[in-house]
Tab-separated table of C-alpha atoms and ligand atoms in Angstrom:
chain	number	residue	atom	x	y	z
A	266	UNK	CA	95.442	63.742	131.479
A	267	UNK	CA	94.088	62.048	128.588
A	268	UNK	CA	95.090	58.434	127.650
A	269	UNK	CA	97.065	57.122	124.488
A	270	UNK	CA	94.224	54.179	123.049
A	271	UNK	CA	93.484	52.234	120.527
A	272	UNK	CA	92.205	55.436	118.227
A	273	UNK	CA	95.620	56.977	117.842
A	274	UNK	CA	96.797	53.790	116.332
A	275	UNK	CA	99.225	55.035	113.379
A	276	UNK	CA	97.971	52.523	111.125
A	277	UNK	CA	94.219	52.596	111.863
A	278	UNK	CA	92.548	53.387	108.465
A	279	UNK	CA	88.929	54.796	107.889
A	280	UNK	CA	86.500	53.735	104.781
A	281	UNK	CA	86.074	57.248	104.137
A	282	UNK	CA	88.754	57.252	101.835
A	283	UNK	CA	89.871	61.056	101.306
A	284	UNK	CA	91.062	60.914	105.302
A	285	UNK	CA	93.756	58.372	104.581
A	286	UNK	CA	97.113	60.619	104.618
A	287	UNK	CA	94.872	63.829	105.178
A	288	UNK	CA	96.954	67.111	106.403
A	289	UNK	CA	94.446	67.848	109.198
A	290	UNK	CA	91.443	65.966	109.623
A	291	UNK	CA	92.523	62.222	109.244
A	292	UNK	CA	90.703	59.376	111.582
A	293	UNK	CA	93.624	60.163	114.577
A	294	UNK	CA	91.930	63.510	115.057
A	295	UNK	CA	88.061	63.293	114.916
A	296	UNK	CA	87.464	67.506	116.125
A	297	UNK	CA	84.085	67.930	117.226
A	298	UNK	CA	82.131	70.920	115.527
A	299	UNK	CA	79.068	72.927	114.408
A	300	UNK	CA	77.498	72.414	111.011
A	301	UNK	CA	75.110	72.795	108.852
A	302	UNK	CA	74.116	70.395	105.769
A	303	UNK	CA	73.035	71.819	102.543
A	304	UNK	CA	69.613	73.200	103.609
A	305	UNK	CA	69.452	72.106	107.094
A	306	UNK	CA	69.836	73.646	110.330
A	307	UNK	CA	73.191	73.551	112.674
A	308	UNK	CA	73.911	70.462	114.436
A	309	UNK	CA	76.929	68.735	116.125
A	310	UNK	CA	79.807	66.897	113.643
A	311	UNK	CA	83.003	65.241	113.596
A	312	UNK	CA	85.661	66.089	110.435
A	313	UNK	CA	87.099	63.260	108.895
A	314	UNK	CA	88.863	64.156	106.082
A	315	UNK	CA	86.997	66.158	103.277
A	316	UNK	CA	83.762	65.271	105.345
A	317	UNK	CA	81.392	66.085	108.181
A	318	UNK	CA	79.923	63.154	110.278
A	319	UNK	CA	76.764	64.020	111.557
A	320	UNK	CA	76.371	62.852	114.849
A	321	UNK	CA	72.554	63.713	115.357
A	322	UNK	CA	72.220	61.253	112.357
A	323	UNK	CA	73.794	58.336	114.328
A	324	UNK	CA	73.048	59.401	117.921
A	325	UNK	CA	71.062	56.066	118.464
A	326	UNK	CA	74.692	54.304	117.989
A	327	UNK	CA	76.535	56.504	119.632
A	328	UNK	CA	77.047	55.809	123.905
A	329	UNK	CA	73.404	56.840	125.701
A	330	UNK	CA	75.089	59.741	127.664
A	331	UNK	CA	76.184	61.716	124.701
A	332	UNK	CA	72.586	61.742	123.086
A	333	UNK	CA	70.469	64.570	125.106
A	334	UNK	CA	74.064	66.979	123.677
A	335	UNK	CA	72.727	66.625	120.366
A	336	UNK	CA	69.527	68.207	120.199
A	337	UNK	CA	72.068	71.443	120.469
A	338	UNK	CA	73.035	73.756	118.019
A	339	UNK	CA	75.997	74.405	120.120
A	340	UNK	CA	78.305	71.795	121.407
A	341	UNK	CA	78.430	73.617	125.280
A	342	UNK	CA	76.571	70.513	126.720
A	343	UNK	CA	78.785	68.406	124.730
A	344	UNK	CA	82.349	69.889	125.503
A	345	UNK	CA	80.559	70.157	129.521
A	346	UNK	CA	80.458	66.206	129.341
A	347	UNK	CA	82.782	64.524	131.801
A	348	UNK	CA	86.289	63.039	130.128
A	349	UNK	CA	85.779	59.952	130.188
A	350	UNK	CA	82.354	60.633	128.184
A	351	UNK	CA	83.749	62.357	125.656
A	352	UNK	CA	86.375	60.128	125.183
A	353	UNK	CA	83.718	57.472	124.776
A	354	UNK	CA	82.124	59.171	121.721
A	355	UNK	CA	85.559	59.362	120.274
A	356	UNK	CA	86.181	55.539	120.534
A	357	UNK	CA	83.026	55.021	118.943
A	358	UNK	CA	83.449	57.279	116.154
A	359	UNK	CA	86.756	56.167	115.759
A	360	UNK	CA	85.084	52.495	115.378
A	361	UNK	CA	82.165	53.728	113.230
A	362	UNK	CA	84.363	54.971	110.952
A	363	UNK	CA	87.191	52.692	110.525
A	364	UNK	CA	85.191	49.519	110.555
A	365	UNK	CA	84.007	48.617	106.832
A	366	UNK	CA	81.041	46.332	108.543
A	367	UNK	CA	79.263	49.833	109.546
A	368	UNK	CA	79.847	51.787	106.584
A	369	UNK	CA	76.594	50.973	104.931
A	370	UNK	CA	74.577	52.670	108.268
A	371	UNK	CA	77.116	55.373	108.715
A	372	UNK	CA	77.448	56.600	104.998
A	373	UNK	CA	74.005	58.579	104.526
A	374	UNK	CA	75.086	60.566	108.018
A	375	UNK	CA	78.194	62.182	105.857
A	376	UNK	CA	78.123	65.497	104.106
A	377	UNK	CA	81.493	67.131	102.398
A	378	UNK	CA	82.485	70.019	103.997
A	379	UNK	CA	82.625	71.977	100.952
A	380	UNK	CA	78.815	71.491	100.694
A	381	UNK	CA	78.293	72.652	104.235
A	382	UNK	CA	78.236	75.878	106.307
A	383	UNK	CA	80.552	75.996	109.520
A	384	UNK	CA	79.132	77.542	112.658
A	385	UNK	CA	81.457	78.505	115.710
A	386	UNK	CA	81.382	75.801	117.691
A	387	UNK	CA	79.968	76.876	120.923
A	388	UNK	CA	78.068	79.560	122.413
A	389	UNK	CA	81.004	81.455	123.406
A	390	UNK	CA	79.668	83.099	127.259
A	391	UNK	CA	83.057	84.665	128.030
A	392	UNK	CA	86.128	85.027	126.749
A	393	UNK	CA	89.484	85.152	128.448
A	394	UNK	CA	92.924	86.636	126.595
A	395	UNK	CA	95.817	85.609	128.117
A	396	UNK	CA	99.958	86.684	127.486
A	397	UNK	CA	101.346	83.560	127.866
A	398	UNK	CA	104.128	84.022	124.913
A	399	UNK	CA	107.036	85.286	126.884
A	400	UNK	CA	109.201	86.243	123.560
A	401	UNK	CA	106.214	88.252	122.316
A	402	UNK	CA	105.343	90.016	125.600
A	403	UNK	CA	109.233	90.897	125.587
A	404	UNK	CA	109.180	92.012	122.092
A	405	UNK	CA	106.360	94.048	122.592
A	406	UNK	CA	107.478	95.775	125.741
A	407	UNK	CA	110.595	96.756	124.293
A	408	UNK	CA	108.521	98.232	121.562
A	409	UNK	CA	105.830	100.059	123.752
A	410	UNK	CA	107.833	100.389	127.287
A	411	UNK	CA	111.871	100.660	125.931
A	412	UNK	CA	113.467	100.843	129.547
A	413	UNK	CA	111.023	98.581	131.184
A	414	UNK	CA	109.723	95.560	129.138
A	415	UNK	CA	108.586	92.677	131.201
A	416	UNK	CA	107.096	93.942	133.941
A	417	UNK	CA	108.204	92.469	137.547
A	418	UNK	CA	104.411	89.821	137.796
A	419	UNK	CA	105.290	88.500	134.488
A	420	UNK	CA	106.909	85.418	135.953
A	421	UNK	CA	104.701	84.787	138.770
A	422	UNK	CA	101.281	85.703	137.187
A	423	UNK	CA	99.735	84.113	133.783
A	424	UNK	CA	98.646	88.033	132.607
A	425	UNK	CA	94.897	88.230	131.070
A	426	UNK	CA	92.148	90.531	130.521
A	427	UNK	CA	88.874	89.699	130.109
A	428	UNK	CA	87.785	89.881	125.949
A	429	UNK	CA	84.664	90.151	124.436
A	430	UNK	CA	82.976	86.979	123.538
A	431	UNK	CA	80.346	88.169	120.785
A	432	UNK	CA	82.865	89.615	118.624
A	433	UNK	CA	84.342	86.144	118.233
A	434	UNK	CA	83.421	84.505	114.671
A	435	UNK	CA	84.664	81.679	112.721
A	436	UNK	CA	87.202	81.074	110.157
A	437	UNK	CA	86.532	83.109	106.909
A	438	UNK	CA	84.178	86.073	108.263
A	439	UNK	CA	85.676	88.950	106.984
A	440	UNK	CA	86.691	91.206	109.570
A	441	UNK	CA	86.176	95.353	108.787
A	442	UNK	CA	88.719	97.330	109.285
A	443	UNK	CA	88.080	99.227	112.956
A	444	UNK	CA	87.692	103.485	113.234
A	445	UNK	CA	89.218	104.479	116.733
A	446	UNK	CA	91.325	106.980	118.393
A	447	UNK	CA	95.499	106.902	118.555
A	448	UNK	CA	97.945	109.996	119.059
A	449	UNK	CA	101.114	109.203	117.262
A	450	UNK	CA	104.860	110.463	118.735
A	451	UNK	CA	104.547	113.187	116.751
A	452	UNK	CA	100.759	114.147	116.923
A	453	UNK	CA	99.786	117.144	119.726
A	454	UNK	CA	96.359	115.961	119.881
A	455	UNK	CA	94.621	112.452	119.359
A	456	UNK	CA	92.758	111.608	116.261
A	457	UNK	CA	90.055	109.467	115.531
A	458	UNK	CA	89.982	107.332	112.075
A	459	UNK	CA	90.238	103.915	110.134
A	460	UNK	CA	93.061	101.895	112.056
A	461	UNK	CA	96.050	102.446	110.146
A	462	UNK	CA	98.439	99.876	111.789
A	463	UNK	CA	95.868	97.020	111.507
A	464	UNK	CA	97.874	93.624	113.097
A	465	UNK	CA	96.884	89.913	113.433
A	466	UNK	CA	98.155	87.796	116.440
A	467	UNK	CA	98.581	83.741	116.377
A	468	UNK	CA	97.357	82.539	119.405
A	469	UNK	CA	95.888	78.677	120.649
A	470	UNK	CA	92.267	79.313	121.788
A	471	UNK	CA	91.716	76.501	125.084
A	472	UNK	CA	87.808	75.863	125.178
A	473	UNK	CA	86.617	74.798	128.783
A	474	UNK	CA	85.253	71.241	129.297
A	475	UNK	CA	83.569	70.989	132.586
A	476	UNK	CA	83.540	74.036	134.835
A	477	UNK	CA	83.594	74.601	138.011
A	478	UNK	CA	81.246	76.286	140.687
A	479	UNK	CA	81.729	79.737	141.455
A	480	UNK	CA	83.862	80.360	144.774
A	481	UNK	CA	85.726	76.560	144.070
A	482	UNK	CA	89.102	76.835	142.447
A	483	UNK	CA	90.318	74.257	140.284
A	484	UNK	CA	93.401	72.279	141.360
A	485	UNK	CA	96.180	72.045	139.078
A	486	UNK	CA	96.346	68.355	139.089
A	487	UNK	CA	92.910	68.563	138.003
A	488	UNK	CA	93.080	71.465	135.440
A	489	UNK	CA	93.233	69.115	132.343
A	490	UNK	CA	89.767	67.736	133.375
A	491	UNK	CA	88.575	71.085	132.370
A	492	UNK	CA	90.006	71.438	128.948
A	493	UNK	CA	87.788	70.429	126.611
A	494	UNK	CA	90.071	70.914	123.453
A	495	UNK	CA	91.757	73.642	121.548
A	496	UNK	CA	91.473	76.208	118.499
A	497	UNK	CA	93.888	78.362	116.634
A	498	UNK	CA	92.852	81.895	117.630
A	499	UNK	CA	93.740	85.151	115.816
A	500	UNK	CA	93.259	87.817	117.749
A	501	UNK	CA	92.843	91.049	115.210
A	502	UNK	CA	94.321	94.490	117.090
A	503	UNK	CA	94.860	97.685	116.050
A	504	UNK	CA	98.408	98.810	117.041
A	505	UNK	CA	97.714	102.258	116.906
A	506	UNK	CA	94.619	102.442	119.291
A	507	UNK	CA	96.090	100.076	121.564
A	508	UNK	CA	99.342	102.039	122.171
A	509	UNK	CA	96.781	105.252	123.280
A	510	UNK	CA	94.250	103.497	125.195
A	511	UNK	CA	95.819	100.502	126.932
A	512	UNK	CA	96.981	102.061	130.109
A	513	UNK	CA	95.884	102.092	132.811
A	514	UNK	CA	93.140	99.087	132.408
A	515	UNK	CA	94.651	97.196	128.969
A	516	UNK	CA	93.710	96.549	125.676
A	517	UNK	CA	90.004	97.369	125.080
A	518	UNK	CA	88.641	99.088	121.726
A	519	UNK	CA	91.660	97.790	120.410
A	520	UNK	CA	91.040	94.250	120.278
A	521	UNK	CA	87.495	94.003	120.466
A	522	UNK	CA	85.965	94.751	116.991
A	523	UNK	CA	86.801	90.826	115.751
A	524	UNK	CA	88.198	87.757	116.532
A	525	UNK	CA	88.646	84.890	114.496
A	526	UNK	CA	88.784	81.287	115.452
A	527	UNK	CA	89.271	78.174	113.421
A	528	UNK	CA	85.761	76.111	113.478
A	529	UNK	CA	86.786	72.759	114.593
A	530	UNK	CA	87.341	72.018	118.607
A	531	UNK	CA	90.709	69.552	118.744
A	532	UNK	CA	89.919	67.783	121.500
A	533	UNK	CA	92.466	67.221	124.601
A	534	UNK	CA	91.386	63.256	123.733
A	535	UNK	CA	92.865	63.720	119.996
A	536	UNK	CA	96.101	65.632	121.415
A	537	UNK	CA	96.663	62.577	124.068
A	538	UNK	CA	100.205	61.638	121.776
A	539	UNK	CA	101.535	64.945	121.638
A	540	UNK	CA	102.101	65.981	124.744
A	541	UNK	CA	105.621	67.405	125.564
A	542	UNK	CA	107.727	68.331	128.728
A	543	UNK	CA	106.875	72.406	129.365
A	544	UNK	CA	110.071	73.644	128.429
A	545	UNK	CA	112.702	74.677	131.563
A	546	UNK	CA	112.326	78.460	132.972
A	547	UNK	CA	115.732	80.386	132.358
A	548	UNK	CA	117.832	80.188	135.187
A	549	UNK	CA	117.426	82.856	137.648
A	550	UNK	CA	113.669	82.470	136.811
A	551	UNK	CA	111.386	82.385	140.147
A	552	UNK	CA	109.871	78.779	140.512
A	553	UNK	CA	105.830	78.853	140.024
A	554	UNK	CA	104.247	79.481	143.414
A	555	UNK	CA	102.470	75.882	144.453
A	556	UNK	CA	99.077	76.522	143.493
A	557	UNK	CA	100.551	76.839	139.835
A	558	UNK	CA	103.148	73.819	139.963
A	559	UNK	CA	102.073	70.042	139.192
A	560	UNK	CA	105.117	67.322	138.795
A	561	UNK	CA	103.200	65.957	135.795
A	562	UNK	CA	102.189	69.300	134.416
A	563	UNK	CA	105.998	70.314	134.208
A	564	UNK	CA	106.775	66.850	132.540
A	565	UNK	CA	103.601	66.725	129.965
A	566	UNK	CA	102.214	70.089	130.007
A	567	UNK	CA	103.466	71.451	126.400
A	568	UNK	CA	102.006	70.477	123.135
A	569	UNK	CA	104.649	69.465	120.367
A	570	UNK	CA	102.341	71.819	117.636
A	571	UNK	CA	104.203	73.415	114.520
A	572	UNK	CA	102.603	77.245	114.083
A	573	UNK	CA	102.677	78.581	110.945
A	574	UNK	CA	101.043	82.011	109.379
A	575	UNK	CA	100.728	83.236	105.798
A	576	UNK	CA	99.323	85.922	103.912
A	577	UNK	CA	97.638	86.764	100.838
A	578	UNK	CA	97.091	89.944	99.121
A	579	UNK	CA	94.535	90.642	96.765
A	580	UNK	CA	97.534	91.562	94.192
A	581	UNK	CA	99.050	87.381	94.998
A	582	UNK	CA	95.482	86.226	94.470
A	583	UNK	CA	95.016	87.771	91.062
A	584	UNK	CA	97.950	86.485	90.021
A	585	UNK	CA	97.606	83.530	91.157
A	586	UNK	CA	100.420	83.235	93.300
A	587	UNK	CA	100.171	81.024	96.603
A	588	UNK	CA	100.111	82.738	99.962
A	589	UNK	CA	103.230	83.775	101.348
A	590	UNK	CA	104.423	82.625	104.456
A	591	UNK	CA	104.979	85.036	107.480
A	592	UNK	CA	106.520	82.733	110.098
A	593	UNK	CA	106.934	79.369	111.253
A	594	UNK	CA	107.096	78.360	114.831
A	595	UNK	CA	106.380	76.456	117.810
A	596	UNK	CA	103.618	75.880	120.436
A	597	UNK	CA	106.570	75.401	122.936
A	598	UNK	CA	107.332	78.901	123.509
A	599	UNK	CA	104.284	79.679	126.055
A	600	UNK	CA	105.836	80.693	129.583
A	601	UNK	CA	102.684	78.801	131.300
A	602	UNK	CA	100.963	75.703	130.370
A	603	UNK	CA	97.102	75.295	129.205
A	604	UNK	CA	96.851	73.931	133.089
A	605	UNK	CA	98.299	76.831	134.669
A	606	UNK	CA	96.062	78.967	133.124
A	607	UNK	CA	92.963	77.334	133.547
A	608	UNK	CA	94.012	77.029	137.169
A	609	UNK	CA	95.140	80.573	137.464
A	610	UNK	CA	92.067	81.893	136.420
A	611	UNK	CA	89.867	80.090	138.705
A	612	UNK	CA	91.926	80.284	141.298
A	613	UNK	CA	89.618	83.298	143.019
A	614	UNK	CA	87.014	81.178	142.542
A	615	UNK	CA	86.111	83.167	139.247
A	616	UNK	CA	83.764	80.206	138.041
A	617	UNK	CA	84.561	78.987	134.008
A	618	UNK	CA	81.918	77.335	132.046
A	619	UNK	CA	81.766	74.899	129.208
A	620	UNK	CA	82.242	76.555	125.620
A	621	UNK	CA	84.054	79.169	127.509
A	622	UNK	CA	87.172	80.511	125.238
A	623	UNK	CA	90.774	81.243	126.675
A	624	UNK	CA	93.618	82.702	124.131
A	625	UNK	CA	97.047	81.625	124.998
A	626	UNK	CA	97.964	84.994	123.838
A	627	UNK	CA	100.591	85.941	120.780
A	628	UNK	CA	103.051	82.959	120.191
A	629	UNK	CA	106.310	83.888	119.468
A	630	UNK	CA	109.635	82.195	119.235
A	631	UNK	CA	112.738	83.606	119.746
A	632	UNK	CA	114.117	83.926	116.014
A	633	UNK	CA	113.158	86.062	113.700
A	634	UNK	CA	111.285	83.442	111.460
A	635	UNK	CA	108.787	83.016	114.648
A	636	UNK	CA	107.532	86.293	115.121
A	637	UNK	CA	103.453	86.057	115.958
A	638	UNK	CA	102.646	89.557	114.594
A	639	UNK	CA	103.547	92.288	112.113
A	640	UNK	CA	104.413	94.691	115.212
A	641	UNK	CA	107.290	92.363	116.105
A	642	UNK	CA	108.122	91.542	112.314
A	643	UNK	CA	108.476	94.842	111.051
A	644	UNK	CA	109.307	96.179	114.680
A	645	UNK	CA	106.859	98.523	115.351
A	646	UNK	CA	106.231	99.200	111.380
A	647	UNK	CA	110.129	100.223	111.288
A	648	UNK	CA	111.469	96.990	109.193
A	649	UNK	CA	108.745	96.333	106.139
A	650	UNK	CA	108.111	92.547	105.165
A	651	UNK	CA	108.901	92.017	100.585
A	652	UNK	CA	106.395	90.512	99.650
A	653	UNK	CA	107.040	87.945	96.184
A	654	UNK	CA	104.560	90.121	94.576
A	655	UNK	CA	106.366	92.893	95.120
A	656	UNK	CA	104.460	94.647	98.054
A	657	UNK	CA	105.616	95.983	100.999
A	658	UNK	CA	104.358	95.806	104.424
A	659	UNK	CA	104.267	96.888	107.653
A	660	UNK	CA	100.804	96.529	108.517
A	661	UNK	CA	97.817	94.888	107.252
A	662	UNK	CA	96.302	96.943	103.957
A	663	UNK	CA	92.553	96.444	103.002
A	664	UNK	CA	92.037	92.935	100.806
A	665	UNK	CA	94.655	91.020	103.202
A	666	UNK	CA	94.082	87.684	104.187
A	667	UNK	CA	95.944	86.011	107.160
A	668	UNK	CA	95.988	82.540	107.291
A	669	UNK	CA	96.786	80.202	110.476
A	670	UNK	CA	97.971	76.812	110.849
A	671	UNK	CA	98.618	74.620	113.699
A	672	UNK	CA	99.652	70.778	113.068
A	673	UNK	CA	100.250	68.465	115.642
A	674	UNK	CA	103.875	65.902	115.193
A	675	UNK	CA	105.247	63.181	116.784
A	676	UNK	CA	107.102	59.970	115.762
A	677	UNK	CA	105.626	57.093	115.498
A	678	UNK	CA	101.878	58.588	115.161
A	679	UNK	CA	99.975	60.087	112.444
A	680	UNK	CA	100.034	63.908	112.090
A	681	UNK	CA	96.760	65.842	113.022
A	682	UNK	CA	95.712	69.761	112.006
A	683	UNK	CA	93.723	72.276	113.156
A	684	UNK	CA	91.941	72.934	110.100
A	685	UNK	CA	91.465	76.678	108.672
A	686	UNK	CA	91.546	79.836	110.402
A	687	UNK	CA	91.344	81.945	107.828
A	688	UNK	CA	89.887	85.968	107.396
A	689	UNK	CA	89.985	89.256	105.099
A	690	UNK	CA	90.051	92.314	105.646
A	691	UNK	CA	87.504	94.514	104.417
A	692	UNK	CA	88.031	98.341	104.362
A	693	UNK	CA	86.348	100.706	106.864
A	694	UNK	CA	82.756	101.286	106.981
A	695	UNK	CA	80.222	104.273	106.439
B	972	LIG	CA1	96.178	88.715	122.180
């Protein structure tokens, strides 16, 4: 578990002036990343407010272990680094940045992000989905299983699937809108077309730290060792294919065409102050079976993270209106912790490697204001959203843009972000 230090300090200011008071990206954060200046090839950074620090730039006054990570263009090495390095580079970032004595050296190694190009961070080599949000995985089995919607391993298993990993891009890659098959209530026969109940999901991507070798598990006291930091994650699906294909093996065609993931890695080092008590199980609930329950985990295992999602129509952005927000919730309302499902998934011995991506899966809350999705806003397409501009919808029309935020609160510290995860959608191909 990482350590409250000197870099969290509420107070601690940085020379680069414009991450003073910033929303997201002020000196308390410090997210590790993929860049590229104006002109230049990708490299490692840090965000610190409207800016990029490169790190290849300074790497001879950074600590000696971190150096051979930076000849990447993918942080995997880095994020692979033990802990206690990483959290190493963050103290000395956190100095380079904050003390004025070092701005002369450091200054030429800063870019602004507007100037640059943003690269996923790591070379993604699989990616995991999980179901951890138990109001959406009730919401959506009343929707596609009425009678029956949690099914019985829902409390004792963290459900996954296995995604695909080089479908994954970065914030603001427009995503196309998918062709697939779905049969309708009312159709005799399937048919295969454009998607035409076209859904987002807000989800927490988890990107692995250190792995582990295949056949070993990974304790659950040890689990946060593993996690190197964390995304926002949407995870685009098409309701209509989904509801045809996904039994008996799960989702497939459906979610695979594009997923989008905010650029910047959060690290579990930046994330230290917000750590929260994993909310009770409802009474009745079974217990976690040992491998999956840690004291500590159950006391510090949540993250106190506001989730929020908008959307912006091409008819808003014309007239200039600002996006319009969808829902506003919490991080709390995940039925297993980051740990449990790092552990989970290793726990045959299945082997996880650094710059590999879990989702959380959907986060909902249990109001109506903290739905994750359009299926469970408009239930099932039934209930359109109003719009301010005067559009309906129930699913997601070509020009859309869905916009997530995550941002990290606690008293007494300074307020960190997630930065943008951000994509349109383009209409069908060919
Ligand atoms: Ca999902």
């Amino acid at each position: 578990m990482s350590q409250i230090d000197e870099t969290h300090a509420p107070d601690l200011k940085s020379w680069v002036e414009d991450a003073n008071g910033h929303p997201d990206f002020p000196i308390q954060n410090l997210p590790l990343g993929i860049f590229s200046p104006p002109g230049e090839g990708p490299r490692a950074g840090v965000a610190v407010g409207d800016h990029i620090l490169d790190l290849k730039a300074i790497g001879d006054s950074l600590p000696a272990a971190i150096r051979p990570a930076l000849v990447d263009e993918h942080l995997n090495s880095l994020l692979g680094l033990p802990a206690a390095t990483r959290r190493a580079l963050r103290r000395r970032v956190s100095t380079l940045l904050s003390d004025e004595g070092a701005r002369a050296a450091v200054a030429p190694a800063l870019y602004k992000v507007a100037h640059c190009t943003l690269h996923l961070p790591a070379r993604i080599g699989d990616y995991t989905d999980f179901y951890v949000g138990i109001h959406h995985a009730t919401n959506v089995g009343t929707l596609f299983r009425p009678d029956n919607p949690l099914l019985p391993n829902y409390k004792y298993v963290p459900i996954g699937y296995h995604g695909r990993a080089s479908s994954i891009r970065p914030s603001a890659v427009p995503v196309v809108r998918p062709r697939g098959q779905a049969k309708g209530p009312a159709d005799s026969e399937p048919r295969f077309g454009p998607s035409q109940r076209l859904d987002y999901e807000l989800e927490l991507g988890i990107w692995i730290g250190e792995g582990n070798v295949l056949g070993d598990a990974i304790p659950i006291g040890a689990a946060t060792d593993h996690i190197a930091g964390f995304c926002l994650l949407n995870d685009w699906s098409a309701r209509d294919f989904q509801a045809w294909e996904y039994v008996p093996l799960g989702p497939f065609l459906a979610k695979n065409f594009h997923s989008t993931i905010s650029p910047w890695v959060v690290t579990a080092e930046a994330l230290a102050p917000f750590h929260i008590a994993q909310p009770p199980r409802t009474e009745g609930d079974p217990a976690p079976l040992p491998y999956l329950w840690d004291a500590q985990d159950q006391a510090s295992g949540a993250y106190a993270l506001d989730l929020r999602v908008y959307i912006s129509t091409e008819r808003m952005r014309e007239a200039g209106r600002p996006p319009f927000r969808l829902s506003e919730g919490t991080a709390a309302n995940m039925y297993w912790t980051a740990a449990q499902i790092v552990t989970h998934h290793a726990s045959n011995g299945c082997n996880l490697n650094p710059g590999d991506l879990l989702g959380t899966g959907t986060i909902s809350g249990p109001d109506r204001s903290a739905l994750g999705s359009l299926l469970e806003i408009t239930r099932g397409g039934a209930e359109p959203v109003d719009l301010p501009s005067g559009e309906r919808r129930t699913f997601l029309e070509d020009g859309d843009e869905i916009i997530l935020e995550a941002r990290a609160h606690r008293d007494g510290f300074a307020s960190i972000g997630f930065g943008e995860c951000r994509a349109r959608i383009l209409p069908v191909r060919g």
